[in-house]
Tab-separated table of C-alpha atoms in Angstrom:
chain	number	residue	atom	x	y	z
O	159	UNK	CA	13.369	121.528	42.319
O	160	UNK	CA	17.014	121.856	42.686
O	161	UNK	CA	19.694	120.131	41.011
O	162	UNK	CA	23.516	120.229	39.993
O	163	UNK	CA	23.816	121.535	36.463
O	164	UNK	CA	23.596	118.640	34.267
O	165	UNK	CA	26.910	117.639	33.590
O	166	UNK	CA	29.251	120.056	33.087
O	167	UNK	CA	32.506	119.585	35.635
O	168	UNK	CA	33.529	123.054	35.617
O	169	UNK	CA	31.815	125.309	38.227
O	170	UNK	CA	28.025	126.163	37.046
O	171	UNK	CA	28.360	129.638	36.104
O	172	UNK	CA	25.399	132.638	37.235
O	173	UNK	CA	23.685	131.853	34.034
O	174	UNK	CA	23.680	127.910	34.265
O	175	UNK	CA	22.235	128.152	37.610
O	176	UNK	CA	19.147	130.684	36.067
O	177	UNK	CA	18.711	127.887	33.641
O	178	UNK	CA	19.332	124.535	34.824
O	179	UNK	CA	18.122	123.631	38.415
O	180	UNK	CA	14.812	123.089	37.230
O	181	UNK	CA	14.175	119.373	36.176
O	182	UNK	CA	10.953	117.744	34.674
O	183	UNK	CA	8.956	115.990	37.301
O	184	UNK	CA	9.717	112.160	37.310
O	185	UNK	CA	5.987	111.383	36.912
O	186	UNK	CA	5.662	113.871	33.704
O	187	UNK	CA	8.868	111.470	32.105
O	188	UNK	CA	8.044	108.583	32.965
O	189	UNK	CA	3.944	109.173	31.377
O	190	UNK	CA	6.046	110.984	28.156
O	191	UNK	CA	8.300	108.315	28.139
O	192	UNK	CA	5.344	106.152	27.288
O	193	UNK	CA	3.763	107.752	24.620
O	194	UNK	CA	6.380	108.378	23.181
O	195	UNK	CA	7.366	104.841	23.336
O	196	UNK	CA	3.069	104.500	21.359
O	197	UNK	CA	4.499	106.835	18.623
O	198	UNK	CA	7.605	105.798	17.913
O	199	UNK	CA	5.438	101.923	17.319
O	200	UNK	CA	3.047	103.603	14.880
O	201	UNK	CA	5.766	105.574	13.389
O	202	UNK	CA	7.673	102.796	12.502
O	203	UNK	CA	4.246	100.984	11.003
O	204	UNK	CA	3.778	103.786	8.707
O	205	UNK	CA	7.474	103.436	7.553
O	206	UNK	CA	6.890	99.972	6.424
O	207	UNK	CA	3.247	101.339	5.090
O	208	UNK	CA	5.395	103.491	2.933
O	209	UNK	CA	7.385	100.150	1.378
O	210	UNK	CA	4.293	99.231	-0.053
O	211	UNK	CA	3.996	100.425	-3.497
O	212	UNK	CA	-0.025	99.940	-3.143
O	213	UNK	CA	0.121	102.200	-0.111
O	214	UNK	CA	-2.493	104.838	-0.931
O	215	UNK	CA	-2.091	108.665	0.125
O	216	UNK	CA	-5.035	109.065	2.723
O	217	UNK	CA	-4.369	105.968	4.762
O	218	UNK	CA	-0.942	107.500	5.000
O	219	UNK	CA	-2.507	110.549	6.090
O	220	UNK	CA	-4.473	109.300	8.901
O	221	UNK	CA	-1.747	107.281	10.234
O	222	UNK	CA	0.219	110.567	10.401
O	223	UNK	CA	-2.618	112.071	11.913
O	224	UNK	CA	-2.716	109.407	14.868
O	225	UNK	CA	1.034	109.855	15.366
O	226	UNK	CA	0.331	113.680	15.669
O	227	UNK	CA	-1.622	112.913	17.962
O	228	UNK	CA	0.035	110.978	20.361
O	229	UNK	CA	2.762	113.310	19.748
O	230	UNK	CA	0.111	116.182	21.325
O	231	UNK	CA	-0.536	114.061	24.298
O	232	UNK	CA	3.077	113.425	25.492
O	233	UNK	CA	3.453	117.551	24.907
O	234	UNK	CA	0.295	117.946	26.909
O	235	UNK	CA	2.223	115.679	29.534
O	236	UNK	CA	5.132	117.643	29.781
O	237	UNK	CA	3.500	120.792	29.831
O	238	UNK	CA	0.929	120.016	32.164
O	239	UNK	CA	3.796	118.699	34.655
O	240	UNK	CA	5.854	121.616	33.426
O	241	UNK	CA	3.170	124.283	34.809
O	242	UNK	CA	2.557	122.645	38.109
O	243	UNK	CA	6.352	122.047	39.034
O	244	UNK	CA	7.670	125.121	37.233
O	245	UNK	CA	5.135	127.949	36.201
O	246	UNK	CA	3.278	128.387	39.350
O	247	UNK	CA	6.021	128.283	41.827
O	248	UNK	CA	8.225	130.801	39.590
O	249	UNK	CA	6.864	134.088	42.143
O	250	UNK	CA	8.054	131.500	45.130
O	251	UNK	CA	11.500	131.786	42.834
O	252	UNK	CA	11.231	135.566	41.597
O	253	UNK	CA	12.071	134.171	37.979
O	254	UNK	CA	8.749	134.911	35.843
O	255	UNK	CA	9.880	136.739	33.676
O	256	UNK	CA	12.104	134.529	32.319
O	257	UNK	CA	10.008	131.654	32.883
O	258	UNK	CA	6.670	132.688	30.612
O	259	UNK	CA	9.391	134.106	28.144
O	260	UNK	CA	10.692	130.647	27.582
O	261	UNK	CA	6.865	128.878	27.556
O	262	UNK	CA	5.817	131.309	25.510
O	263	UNK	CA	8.169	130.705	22.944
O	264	UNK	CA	8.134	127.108	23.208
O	265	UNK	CA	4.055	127.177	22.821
O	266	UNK	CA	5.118	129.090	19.590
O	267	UNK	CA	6.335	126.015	17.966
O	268	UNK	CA	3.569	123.911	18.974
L	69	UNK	CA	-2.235	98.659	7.777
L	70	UNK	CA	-2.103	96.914	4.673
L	71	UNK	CA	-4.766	97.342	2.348
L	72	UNK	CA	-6.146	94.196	1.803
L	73	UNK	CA	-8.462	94.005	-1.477
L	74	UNK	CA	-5.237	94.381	-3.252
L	75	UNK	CA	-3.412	90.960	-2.344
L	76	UNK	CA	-6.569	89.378	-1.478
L	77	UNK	CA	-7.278	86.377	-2.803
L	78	UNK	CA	-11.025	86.796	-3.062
L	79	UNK	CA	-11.802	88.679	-6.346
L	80	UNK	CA	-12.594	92.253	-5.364
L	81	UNK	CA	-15.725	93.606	-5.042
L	82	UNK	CA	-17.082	97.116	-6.729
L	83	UNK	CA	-16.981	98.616	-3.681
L	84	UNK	CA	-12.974	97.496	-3.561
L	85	UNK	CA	-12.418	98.442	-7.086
L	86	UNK	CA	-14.137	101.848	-6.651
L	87	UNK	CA	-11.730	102.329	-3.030
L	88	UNK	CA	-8.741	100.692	-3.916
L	89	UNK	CA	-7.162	101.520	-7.309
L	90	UNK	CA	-5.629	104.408	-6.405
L	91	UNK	CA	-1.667	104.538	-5.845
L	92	UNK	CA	0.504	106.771	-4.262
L	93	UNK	CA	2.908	108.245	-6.660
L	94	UNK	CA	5.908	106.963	-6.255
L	95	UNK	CA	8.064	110.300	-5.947
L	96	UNK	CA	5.700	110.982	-2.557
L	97	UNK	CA	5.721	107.751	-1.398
L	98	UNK	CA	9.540	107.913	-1.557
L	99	UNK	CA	9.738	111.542	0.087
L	100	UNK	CA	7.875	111.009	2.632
L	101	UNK	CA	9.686	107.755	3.761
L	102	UNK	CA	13.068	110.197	4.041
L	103	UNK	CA	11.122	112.770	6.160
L	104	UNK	CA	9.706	109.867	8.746
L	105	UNK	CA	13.275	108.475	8.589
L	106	UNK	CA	14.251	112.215	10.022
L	107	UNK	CA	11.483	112.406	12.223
L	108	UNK	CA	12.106	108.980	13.554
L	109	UNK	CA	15.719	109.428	14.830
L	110	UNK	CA	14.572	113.029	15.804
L	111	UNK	CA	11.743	110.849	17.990
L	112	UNK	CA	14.517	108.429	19.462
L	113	UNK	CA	16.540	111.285	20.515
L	114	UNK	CA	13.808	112.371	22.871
L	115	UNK	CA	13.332	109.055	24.425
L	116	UNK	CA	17.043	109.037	25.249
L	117	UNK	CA	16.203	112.835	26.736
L	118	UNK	CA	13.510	111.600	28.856
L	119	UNK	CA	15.819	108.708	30.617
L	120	UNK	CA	17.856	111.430	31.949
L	121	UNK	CA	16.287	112.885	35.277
L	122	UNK	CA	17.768	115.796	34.560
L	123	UNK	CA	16.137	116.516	31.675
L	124	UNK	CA	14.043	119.913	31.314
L	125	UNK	CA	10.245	120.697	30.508
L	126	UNK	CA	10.874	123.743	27.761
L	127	UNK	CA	13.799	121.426	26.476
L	128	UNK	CA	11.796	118.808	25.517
L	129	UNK	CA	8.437	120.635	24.459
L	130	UNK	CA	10.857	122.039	21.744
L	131	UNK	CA	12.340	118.588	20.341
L	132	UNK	CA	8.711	117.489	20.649
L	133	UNK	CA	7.755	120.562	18.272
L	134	UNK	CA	10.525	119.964	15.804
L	135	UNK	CA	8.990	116.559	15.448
L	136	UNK	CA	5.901	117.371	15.125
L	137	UNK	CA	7.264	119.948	12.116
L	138	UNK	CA	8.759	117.178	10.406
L	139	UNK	CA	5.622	115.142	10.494
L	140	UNK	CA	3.869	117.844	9.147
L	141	UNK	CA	5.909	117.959	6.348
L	142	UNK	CA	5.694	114.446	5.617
L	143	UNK	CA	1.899	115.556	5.876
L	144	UNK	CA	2.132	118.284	2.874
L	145	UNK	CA	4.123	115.627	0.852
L	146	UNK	CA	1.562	113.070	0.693
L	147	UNK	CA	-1.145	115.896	0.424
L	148	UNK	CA	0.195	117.389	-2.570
L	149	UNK	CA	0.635	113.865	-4.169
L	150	UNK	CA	-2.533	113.190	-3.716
L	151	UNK	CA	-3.848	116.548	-4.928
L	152	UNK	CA	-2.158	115.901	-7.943
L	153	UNK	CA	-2.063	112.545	-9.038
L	154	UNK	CA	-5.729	111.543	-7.520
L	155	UNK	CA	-7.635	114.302	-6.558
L	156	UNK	CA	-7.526	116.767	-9.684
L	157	UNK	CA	-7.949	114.064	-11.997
L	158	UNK	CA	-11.302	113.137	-10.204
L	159	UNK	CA	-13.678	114.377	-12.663
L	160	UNK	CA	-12.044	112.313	-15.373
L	161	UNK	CA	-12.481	109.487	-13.331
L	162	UNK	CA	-16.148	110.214	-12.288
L	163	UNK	CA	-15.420	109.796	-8.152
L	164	UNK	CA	-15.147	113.346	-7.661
L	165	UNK	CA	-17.519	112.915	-4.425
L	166	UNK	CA	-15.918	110.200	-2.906
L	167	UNK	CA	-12.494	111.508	-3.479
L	168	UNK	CA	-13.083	115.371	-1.521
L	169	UNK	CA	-15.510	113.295	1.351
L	170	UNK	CA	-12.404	111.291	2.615
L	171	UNK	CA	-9.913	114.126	2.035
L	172	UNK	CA	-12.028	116.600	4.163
L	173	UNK	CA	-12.066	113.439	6.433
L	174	UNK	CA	-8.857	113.103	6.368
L	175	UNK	CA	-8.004	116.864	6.582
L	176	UNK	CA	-10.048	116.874	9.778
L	177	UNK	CA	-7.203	114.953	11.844
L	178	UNK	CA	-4.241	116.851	10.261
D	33	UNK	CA	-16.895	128.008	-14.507
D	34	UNK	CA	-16.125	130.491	-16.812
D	35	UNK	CA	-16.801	134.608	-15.719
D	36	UNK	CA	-15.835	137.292	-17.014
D	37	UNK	CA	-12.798	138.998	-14.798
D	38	UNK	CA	-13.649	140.632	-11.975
D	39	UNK	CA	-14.006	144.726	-12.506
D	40	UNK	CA	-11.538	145.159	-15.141
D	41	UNK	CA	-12.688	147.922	-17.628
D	42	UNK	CA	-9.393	146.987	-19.888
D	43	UNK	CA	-9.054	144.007	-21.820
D	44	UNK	CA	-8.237	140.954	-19.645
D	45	UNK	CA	-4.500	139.996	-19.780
D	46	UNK	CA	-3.286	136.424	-20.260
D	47	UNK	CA	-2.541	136.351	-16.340
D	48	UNK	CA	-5.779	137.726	-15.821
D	49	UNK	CA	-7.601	134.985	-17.476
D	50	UNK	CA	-5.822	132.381	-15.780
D	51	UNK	CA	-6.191	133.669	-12.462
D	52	UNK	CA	-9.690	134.414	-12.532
D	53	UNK	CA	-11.996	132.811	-14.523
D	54	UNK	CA	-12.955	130.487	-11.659
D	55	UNK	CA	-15.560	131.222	-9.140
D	56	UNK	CA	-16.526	130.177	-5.540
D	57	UNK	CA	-19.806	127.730	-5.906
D	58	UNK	CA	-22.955	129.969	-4.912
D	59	UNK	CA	-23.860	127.270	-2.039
D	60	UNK	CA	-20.205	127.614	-0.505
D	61	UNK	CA	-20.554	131.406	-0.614
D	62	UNK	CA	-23.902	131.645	1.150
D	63	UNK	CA	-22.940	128.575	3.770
D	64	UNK	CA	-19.600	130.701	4.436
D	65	UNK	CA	-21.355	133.655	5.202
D	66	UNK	CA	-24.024	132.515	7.543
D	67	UNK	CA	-20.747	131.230	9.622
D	68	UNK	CA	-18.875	133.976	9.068
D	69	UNK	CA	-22.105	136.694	10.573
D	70	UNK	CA	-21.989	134.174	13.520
D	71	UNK	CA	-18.120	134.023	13.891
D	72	UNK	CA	-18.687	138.258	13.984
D	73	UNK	CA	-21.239	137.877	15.870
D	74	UNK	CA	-19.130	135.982	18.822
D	75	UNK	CA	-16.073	138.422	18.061
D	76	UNK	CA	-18.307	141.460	18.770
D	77	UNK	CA	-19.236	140.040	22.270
D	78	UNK	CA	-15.392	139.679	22.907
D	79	UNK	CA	-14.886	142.921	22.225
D	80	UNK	CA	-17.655	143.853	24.875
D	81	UNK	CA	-15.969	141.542	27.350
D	82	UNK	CA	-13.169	143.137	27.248
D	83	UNK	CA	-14.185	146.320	28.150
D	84	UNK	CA	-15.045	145.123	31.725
D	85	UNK	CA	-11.868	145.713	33.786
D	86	UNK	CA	-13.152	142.572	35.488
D	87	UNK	CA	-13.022	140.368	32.489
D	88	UNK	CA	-10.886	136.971	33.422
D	89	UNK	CA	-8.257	135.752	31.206
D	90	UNK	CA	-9.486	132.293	30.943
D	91	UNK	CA	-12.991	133.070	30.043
D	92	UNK	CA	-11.795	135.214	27.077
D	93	UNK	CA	-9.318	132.317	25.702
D	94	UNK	CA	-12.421	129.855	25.868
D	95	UNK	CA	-14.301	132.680	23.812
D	96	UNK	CA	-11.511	133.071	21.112
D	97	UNK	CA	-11.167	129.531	20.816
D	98	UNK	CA	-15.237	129.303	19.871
D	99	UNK	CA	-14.834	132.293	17.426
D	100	UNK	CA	-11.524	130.791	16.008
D	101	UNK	CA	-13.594	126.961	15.526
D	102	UNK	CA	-16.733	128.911	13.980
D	103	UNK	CA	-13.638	130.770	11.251
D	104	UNK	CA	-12.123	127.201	10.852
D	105	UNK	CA	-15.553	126.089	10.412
D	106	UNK	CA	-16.265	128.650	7.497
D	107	UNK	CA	-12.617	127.467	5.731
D	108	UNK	CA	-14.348	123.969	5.678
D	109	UNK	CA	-17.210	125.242	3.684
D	110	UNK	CA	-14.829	126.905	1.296
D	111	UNK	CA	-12.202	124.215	0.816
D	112	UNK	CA	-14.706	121.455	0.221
D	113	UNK	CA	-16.390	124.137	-2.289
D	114	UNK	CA	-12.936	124.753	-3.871
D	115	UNK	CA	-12.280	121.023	-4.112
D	116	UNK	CA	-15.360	119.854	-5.362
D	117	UNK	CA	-15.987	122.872	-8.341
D	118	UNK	CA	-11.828	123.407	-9.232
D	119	UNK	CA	-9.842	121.371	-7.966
D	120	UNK	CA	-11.461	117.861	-8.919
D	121	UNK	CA	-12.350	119.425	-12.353
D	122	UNK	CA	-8.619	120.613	-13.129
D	123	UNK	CA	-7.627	117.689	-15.236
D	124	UNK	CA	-10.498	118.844	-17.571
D	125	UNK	CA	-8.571	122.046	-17.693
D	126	UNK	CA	-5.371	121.159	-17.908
D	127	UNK	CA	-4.423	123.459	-15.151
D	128	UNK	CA	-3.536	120.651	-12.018
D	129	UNK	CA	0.024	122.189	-11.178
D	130	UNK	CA	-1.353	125.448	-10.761
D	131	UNK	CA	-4.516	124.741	-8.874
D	132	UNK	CA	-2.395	122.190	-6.468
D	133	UNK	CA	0.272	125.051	-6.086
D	134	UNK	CA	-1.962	127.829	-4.890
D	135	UNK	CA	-4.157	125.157	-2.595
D	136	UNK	CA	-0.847	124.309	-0.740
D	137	UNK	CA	0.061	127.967	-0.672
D	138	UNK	CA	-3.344	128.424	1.055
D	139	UNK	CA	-3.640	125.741	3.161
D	140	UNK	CA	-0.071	126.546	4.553
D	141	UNK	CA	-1.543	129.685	6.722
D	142	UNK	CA	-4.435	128.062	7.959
B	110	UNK	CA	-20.518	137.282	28.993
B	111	UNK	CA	-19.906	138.947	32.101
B	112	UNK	CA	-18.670	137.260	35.133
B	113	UNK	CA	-21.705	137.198	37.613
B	114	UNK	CA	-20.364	137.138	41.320
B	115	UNK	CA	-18.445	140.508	41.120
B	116	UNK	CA	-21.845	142.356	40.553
B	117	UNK	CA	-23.997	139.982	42.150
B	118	UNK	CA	-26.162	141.160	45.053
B	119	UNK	CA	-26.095	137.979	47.425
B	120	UNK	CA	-22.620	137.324	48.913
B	121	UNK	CA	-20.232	135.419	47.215
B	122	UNK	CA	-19.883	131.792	47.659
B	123	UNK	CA	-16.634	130.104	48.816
B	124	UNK	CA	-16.104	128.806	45.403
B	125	UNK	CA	-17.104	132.236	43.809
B	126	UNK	CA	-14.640	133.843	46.066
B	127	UNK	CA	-11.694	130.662	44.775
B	128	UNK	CA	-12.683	131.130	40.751
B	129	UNK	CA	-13.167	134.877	40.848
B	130	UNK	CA	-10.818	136.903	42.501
B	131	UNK	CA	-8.415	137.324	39.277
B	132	UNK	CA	-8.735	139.975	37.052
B	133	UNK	CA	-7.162	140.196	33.415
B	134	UNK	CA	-4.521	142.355	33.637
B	135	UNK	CA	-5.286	146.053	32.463
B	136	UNK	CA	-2.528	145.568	29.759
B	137	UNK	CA	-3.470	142.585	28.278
B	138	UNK	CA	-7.071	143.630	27.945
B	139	UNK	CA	-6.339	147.170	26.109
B	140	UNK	CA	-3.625	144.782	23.578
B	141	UNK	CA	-5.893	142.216	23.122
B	142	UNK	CA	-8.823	144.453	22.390
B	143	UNK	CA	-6.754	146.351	19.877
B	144	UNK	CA	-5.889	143.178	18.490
B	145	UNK	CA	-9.770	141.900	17.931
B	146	UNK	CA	-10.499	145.550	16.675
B	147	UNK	CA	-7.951	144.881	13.638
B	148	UNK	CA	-8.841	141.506	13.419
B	149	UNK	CA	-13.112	142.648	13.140
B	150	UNK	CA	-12.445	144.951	10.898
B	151	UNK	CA	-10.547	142.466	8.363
B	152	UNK	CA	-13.789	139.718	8.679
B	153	UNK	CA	-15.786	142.395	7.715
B	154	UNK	CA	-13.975	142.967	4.793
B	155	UNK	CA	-14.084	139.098	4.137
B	156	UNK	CA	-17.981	139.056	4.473
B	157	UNK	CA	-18.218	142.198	1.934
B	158	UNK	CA	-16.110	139.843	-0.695
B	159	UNK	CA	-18.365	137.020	-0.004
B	160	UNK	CA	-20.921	139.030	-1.094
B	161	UNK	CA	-19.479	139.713	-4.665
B	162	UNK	CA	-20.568	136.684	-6.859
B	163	UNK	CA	-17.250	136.479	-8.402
B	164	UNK	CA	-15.326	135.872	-5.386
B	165	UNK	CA	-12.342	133.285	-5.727
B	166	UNK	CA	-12.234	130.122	-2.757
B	167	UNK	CA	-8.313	130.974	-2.527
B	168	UNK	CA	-8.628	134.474	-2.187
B	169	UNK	CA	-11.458	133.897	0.990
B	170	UNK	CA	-9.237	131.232	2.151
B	171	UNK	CA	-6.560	133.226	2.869
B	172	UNK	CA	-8.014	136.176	4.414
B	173	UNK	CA	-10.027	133.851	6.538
B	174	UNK	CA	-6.145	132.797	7.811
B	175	UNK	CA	-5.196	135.974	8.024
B	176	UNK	CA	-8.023	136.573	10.584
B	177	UNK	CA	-7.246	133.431	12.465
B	178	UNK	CA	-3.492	134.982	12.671
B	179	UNK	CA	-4.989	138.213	14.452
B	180	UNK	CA	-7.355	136.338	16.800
B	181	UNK	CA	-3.922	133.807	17.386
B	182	UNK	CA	-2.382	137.217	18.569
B	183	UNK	CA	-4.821	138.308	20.883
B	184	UNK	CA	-5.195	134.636	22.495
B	185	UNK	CA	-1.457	134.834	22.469
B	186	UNK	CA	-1.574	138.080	24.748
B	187	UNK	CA	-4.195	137.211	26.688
B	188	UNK	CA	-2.719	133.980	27.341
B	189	UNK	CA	0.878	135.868	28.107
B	190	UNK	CA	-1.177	138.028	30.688
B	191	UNK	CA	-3.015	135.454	32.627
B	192	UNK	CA	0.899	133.257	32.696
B	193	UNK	CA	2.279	136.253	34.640
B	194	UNK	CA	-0.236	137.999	36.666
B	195	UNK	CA	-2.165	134.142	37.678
B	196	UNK	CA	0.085	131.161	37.221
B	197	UNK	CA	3.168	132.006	38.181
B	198	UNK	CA	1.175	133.517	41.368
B	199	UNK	CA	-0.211	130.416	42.212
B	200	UNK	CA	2.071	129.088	44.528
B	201	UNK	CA	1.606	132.013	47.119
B	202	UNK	CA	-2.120	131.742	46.872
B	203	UNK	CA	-2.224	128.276	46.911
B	204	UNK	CA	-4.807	127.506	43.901
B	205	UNK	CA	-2.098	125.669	41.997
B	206	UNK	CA	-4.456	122.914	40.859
B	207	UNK	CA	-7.244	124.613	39.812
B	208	UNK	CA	-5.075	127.458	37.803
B	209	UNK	CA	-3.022	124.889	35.880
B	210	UNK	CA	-6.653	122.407	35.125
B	211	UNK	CA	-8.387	124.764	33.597
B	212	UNK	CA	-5.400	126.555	31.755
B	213	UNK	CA	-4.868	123.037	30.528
B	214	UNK	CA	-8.560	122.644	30.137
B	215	UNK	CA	-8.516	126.464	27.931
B	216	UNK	CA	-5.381	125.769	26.016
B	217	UNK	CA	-7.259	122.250	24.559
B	218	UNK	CA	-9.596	124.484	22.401
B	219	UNK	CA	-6.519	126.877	21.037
């Protein structure tokens, strides 16, 4: 769970510890890593789908709608590994607060 | 991911005609390339952030997000194409049926 | 297609008739509101759930989520209703930019 | 609706005792049940316009969003709730697992 701060070669400061000696679990990556590796391959097919002239709207839209998809399942990935590692430990750590105000937010987005 | 009927060399069925002569406008078809060019490099970025093992849940749910975003708007650029070049011209046509079945379809995954 | 503005006692302006002389088909109006007594149906036993100090997060989320898919289901009804009746039909009109406009105005928020 | 063991006459079962020991938080419950109060009151209003033969798709789509905005709050709060008081707890009861599957498991049908 704990780690240097990532790279920086000055001392880590109060707040760089808070936020940076928790790291992804390696399983949660490397499964990411992966489906992200899926849709970036069907991204790039609809790119050449859109060189086509003929290409027609709702075949473009489903393809989109895959990639979205895959897209969801690395997020479920990391979120998934993000809870286990990172959420349910934070009373262990005394930083909830600060930890479901960041997931919160990010969930916002998603 | 081609659509076949139109370079095939067979001569196309009703059925083909009926699917197949609809375009996407060029102005969408353009558009929408640029915004999966964005999202692309946007998508590469997080594969580099997921080779570093230092690399952080939250921080990569959001990248994932701001993909996502510009997928979706790739999305509403094809959609609106097609609203306006195929879909409201539908009764003119006489495939008004066909043409809201495989967008609700379509909508379904979005 | 064609109704006479909604309540207005005074003459109907040019805005007026542009905005509103369309109307939701009758069978999309009833089919909506079966789903949407259902939907408030569902809400109402939320609301009775929640008055039990004992009531568990998780099994309230699951109920929002089946109130939220029985809403989403009702938007169905209406958009396929709105796309068969006015939006397929606007080339007839003559108003496409203005029908496409609002619809991706709308669908932005749902 | 309401969760069984905690009134049930016969003793709770180990796994009774493991699912149902958490409690929404009072908080949560009185926000959230604001929340679904504002957001009952606007359906209603949304199945009184459904009655009115004139009623416009756009105008029904949109307050049908605006409802699935409200109920998106009160998940939202719930969901904030049940991250504080439950998962980041889990660690010092020991229930990590379970918490995080069927959080995962709730947060599918969001």
């Amino acid at each position: 769970m704990t780690r240097t701060p990532r790279k920086a070669p000055h001392a880590p400061t109060a707040e760089d510890e808070h936020k940076h000696h928790l790291c992804m679990p390696e399983e949660s990556r490397k499964k990411a890593a992966r489906r992200l590796a899926i849709a970036r391959g069907h991204l790039e097919s609809i790119q050449r789908q859109l060189d086509d002239p003929h290409a027609y709207c709702i075949d473009v839209l489903r393809q989109l709608s895959a990639v979205q998809g895959a897209l969801s399942g690395a997020a479920e990935v990391v979120l998934r590994g993000h809870l286990e590692a990172h959420v349910a430990t934070a009373a262990l750590r005394g930083d909830e607060s600060e930890i479901v105000e960041e997931l919160m937010e990010a969930l916002k987005y998603t």
